[in-house]
Coordinates of C-alpha atoms and ligand atoms in Angstrom, one line a residue:
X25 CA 0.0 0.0 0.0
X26 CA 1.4 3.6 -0.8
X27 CA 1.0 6.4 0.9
X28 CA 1.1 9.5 -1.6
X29 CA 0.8 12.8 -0.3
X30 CA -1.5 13.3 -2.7
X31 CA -3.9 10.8 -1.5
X32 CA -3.6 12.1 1.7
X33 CA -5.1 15.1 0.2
X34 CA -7.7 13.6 -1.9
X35 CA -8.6 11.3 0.7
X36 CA -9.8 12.3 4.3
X37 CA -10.3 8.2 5.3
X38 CA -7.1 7.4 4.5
X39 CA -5.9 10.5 6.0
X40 CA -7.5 9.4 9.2
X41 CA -6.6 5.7 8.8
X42 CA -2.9 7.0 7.9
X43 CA -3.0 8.7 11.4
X44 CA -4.2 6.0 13.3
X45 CA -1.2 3.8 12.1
X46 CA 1.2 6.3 12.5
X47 CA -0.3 6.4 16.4
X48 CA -0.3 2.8 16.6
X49 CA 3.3 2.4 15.5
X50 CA 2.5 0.0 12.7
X51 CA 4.8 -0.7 9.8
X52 CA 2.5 0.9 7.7
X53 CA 2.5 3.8 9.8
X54 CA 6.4 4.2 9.5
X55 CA 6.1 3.8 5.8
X56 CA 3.6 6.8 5.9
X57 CA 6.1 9.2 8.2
X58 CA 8.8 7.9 5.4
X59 CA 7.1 8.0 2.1
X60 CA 5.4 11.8 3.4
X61 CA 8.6 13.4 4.9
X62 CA 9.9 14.7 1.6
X63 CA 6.4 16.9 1.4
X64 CA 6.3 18.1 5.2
X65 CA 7.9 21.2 6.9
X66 CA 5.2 23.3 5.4
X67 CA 2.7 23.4 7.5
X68 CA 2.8 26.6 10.7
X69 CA 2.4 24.8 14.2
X70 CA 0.9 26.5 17.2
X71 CA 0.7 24.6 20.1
X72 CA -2.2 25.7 22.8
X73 CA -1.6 24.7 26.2
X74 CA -2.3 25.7 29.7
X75 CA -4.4 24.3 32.9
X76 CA -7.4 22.5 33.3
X77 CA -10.8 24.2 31.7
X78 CA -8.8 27.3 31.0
X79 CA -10.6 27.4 27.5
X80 CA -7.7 25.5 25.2
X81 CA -10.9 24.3 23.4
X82 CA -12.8 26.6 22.7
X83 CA -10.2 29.0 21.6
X84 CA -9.2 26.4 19.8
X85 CA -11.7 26.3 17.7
X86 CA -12.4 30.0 17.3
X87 CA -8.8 30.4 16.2
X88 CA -9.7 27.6 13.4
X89 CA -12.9 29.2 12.8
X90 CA -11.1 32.7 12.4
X91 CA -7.8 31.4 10.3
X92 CA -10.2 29.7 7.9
X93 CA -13.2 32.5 7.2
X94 CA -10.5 35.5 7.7
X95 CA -7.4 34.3 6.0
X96 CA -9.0 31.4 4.1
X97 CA -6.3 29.0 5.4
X98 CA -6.8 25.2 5.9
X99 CA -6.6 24.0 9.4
X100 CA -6.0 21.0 11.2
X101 CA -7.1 20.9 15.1
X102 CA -4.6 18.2 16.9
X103 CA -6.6 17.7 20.7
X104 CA -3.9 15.8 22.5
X105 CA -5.7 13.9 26.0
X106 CA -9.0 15.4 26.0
X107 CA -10.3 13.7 28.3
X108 CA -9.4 16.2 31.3
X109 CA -11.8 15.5 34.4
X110 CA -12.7 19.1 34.7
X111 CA -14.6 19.6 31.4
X112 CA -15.2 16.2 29.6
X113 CA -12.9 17.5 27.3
X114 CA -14.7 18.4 24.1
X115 CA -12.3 18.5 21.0
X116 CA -14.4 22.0 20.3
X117 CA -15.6 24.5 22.4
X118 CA -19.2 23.8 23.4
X119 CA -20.2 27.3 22.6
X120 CA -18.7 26.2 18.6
X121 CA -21.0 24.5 16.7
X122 CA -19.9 21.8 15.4
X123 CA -21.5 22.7 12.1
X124 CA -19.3 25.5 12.3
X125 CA -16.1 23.7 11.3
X126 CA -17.4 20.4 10.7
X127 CA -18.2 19.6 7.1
X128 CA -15.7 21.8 6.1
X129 CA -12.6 20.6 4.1
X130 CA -10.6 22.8 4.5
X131 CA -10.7 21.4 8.7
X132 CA -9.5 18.5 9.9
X133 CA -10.2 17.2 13.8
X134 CA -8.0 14.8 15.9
X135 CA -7.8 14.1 19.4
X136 CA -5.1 11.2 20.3
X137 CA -5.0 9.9 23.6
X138 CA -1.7 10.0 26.0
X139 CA 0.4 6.7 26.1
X140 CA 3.0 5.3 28.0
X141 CA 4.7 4.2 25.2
X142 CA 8.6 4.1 24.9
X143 CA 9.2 7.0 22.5
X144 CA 6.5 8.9 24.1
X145 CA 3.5 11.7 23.1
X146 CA 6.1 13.9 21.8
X147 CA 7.4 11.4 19.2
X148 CA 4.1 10.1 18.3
X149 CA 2.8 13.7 18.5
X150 CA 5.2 14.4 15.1
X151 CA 4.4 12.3 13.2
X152 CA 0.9 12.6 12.9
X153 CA 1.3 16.4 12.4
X154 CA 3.8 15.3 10.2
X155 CA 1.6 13.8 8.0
X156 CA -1.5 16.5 8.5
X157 CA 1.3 18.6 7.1
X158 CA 2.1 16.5 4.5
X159 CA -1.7 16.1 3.7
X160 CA -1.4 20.1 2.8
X161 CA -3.1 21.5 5.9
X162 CA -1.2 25.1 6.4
X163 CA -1.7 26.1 9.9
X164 CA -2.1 23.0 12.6
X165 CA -3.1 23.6 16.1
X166 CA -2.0 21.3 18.9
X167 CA -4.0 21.6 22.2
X168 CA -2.8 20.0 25.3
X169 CA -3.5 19.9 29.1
X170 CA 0.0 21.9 30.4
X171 CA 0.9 19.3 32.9
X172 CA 4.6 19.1 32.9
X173 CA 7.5 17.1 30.9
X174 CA 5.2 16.2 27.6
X175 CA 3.8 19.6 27.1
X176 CA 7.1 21.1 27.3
X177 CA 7.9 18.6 24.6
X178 CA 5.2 19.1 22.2
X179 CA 5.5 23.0 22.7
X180 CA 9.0 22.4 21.3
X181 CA 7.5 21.0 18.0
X182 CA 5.1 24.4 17.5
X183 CA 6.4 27.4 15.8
X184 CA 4.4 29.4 18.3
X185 CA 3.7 28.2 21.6
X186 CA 0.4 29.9 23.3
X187 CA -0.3 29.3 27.1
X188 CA -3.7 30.0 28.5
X189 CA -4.1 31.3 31.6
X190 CA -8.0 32.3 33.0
X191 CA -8.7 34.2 36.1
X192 CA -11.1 33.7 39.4
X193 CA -9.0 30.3 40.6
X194 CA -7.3 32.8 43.5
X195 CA -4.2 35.0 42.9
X196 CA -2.6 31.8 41.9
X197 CA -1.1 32.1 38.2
X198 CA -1.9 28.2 37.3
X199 CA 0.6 28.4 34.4
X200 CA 3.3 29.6 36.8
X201 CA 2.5 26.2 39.1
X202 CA 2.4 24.2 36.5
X203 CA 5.6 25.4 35.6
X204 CA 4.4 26.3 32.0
X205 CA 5.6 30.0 31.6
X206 CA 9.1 29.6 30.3
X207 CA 7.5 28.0 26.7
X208 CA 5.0 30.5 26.3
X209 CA 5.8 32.8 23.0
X210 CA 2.5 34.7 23.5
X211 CA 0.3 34.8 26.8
X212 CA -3.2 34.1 26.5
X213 CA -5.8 35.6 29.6
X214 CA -8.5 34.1 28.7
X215 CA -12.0 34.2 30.2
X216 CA -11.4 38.0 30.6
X217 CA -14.8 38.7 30.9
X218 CA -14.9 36.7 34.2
X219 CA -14.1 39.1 37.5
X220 CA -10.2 39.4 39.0
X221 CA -9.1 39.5 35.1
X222 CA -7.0 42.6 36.3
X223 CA -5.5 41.2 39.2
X224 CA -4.9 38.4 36.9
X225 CA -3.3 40.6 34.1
X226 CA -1.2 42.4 36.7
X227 CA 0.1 39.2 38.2
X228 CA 1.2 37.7 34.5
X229 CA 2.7 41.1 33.8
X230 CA 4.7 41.4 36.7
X231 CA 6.3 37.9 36.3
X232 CA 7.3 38.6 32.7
X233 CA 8.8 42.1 33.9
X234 CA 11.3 39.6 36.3
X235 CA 12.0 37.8 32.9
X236 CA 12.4 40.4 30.8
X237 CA 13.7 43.4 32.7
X238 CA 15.2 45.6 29.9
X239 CA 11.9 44.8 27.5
X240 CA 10.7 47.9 24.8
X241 CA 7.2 48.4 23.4
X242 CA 6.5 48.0 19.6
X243 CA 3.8 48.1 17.7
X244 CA 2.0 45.3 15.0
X245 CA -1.0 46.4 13.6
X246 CA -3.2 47.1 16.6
X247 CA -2.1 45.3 18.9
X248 CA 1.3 45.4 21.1
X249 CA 4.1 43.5 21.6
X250 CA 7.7 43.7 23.2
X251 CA 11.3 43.6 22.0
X252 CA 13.7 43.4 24.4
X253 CA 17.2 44.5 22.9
X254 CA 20.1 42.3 23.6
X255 CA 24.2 42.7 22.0
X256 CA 22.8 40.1 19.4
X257 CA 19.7 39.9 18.4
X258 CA 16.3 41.0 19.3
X259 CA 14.4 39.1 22.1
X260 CA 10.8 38.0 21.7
X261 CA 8.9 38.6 24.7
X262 CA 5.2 37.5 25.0
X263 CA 3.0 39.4 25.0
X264 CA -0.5 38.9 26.7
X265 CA -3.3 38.7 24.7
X266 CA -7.1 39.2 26.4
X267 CA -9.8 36.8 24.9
X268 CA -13.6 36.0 25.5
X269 CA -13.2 32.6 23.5
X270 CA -16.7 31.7 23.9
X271 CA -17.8 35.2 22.3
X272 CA -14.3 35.4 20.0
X273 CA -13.0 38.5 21.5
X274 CA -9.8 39.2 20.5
X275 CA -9.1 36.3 18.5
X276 CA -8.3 38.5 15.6
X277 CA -5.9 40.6 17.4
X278 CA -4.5 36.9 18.8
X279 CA -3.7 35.5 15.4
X280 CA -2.3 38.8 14.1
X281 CA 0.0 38.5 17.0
X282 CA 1.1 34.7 16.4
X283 CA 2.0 36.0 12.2
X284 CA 3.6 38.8 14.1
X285 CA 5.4 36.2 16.1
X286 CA 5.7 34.3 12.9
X287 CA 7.5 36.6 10.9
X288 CA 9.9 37.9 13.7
X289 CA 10.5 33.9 13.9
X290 CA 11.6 34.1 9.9
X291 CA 13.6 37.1 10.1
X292 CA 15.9 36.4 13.3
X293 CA 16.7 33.3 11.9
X294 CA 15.2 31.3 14.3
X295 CA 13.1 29.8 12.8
X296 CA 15.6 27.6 10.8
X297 CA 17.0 27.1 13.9
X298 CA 14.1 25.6 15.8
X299 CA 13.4 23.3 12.8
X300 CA 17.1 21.9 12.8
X301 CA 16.3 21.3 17.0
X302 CA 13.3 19.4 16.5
X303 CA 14.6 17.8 13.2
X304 CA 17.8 16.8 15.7
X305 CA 15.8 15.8 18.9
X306 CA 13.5 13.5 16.3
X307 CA 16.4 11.8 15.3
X308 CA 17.6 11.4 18.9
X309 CA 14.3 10.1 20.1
X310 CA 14.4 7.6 17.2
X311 CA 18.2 6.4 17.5
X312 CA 17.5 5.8 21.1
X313 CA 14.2 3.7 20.5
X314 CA 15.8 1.8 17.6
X315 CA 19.4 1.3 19.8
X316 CA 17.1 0.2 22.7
X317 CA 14.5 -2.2 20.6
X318 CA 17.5 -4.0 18.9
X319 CA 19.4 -4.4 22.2
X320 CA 16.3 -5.4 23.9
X321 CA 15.3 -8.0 21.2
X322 CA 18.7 -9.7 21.8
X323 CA 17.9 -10.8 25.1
X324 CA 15.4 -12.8 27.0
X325 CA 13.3 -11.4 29.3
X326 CA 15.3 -14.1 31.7
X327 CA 18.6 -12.7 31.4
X328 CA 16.9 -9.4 32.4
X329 CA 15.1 -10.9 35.3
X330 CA 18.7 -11.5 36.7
X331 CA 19.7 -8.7 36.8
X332 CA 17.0 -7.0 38.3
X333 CA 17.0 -9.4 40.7
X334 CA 20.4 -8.3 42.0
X335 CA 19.1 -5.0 41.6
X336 CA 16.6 -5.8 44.1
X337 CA 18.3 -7.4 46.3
X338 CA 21.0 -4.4 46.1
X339 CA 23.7 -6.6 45.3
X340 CA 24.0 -4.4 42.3
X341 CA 23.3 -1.1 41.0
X342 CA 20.6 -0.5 38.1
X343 CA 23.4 1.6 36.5
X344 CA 26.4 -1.3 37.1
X345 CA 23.2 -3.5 35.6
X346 CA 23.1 -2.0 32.2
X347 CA 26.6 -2.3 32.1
X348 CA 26.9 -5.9 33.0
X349 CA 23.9 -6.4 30.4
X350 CA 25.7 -4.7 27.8
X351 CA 28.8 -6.4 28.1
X352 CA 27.5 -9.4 27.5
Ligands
GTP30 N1 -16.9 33.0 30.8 C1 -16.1 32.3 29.9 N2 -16.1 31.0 29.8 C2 -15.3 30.4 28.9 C3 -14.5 31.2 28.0 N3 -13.8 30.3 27.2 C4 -14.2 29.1 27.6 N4 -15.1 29.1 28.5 C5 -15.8 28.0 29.2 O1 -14.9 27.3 30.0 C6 -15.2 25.9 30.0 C7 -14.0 25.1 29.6 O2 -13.7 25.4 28.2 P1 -12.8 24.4 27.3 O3 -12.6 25.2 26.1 O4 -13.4 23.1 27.3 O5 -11.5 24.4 28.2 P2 -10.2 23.5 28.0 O6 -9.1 24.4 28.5 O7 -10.1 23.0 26.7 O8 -10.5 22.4 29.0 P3 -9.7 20.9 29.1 O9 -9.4 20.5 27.7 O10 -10.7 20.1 29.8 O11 -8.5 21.3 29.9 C8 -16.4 25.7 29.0 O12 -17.6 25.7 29.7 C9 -16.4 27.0 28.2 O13 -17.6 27.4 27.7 C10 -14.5 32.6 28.1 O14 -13.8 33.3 27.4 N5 -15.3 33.1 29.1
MG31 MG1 -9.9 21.0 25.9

């Protein structure tokens, strides 16, 4: 079976079914990320991440709604785990009709569920926006719960990362806890039609003021965002961005900010750069899951039990275990 991009395109069943084997690891799935490589690196990535029921979702899909009808760009929505206790987890915003973006071709829906796997979300994560960007889809949006390690990862595969923050849960900044901050490009307050969205604003503001001390104002458009000059290059800072998702308030001035992120990405440079990182950490991930798989599949599962057993017993530790598994 081959696995054109052009069929990919033609073909929104095989697209899915493609995606599924790439999630499941199949051969046929690693023929898909090999045969469609060639055509990907197109596509813009935004990842959208942040606590619990902050409104991922439903910004989510206004952003979709808005890159689509405003800039007639197709869109694919990538909903990574969500199945978050606090909402359900609804791939689209509740107050988004389905019919909205549904039926649409130019919009493509996934959710993928978290697994343990050896390789992890991160890896598996790639390639199936791999192959939506192969498929032709020019903007993908990658939502996921901001929870620690993974998130950090998939935020390293977006161009733009955008964390949503939502007042009225305390003067606690949830993204600050959940130790989110440092990967945001732009700062999203959502919900800012719900009371303490000041206090809220003033809190986010103050901790990127400790971040970026010597940061200047510039303008895009209509909306604002910050430079901070350093002996090399320009700094991005992130700027925060006030929504009403359920209403879409300020979603234009949101995406006018990511192209304005975007473009300052294209003309420092770094945007070359943060393709070679993830092109290089891909790689990594994959030489380690290859080394380890081929290692692994030389030994019985009893020559490991040994080991561990020695490693239980502490006559051994698990480090001075690899080695003695390696040696032999
Ligand atoms: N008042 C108000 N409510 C909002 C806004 N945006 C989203 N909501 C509501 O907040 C709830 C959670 O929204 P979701 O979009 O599902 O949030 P989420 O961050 O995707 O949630 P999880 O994926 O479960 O983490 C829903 O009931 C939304 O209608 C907003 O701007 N203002
Ligand atoms: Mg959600």
């Amino acid at each position: 079976m081959g696995f054109s991009s052009s069929d990919l395109k033609s073909d929104r069943l095989s697209l899915a079914r493609t995606i599924s084997a790439v999630e499941n690891n199949t051969p046929a799935g690693k023929k898909a990320l090999d045969e469609t490589f060639a055509d990907s690196g197109k596509a813009y990535l935004v990842g959208v991440t942040g606590a619990p029921g902050t409104g991922k979702s439903t910004l989510v899909s206004r952003l979709a709604l808005w890159l689509r009808k405003e800039q007639g760009l197709t869109v694919a929505i990538v909903a990574i785990d969500p199945t978050s206790p606090f909402t359900g987890g609804a791939i689209l915003g509740d107050r988004v009709r389905m019919r909205d973006l549904a039926g649409d071709e130019g919009v493509f829906i996934r959710s993928m569920a978290t697994r343990g796997e050896l390789g992890g979300l991160a890896l598996t994560t790639a390639g199936v926006v791999q192959i939506l960007d192969a498929a032709g889809y020019q903007m993908i949006l990658i939502e996921t719960v901001g929870a620690g390690q993974s998130e950090v990862e998939i935020a390293r595969l977006a161009h733009t990362t955008l964390v949503v923050e939502s007042p009225g849960m305390g003067d606690d900044i949830q993204a600050i806890k959940a130790g989110i901050m440092e990967i945001a490009d732009i700062l999203v307050l959502n919900k800012a039609d719900n009371p303490g969205v000041e206090n809220t604003e003033r809190a986010l503001r103050a901790n990127l003021e400790l971040g970026y001390p010597n940061g200047h104002n510039r303008k895009a458009g209509h909306s604002e965002y910050l430079i901070e000059k350093s002996e090399n290059r320009d700094r991005w800072i992130p700027p925060v961005i006030k929504t009403v998702a359920t209403r879409g308030t300020g979603i234009g001035e949101l995406c006018e900010v990511i192209f304005t992120h975007k473009d300052n990405l294209a003309a420092s440079g770094r945007m070359q750069m943060r393709e070679k990182e993830r092109l290089a950490t891909e790689f990594d991930h994959q030489l380690k899951l290859s080394l380890f798989e081929n290692w692994k599949n030389n030994r019985t599962p009893q020559d490991i039990a040994k080991v561990l057993e020695d490693v239980y017993e502490r006559r051994c530790s698990p480090s001075k275990a690899v080695e003695r598994l390696l040696a032999c």
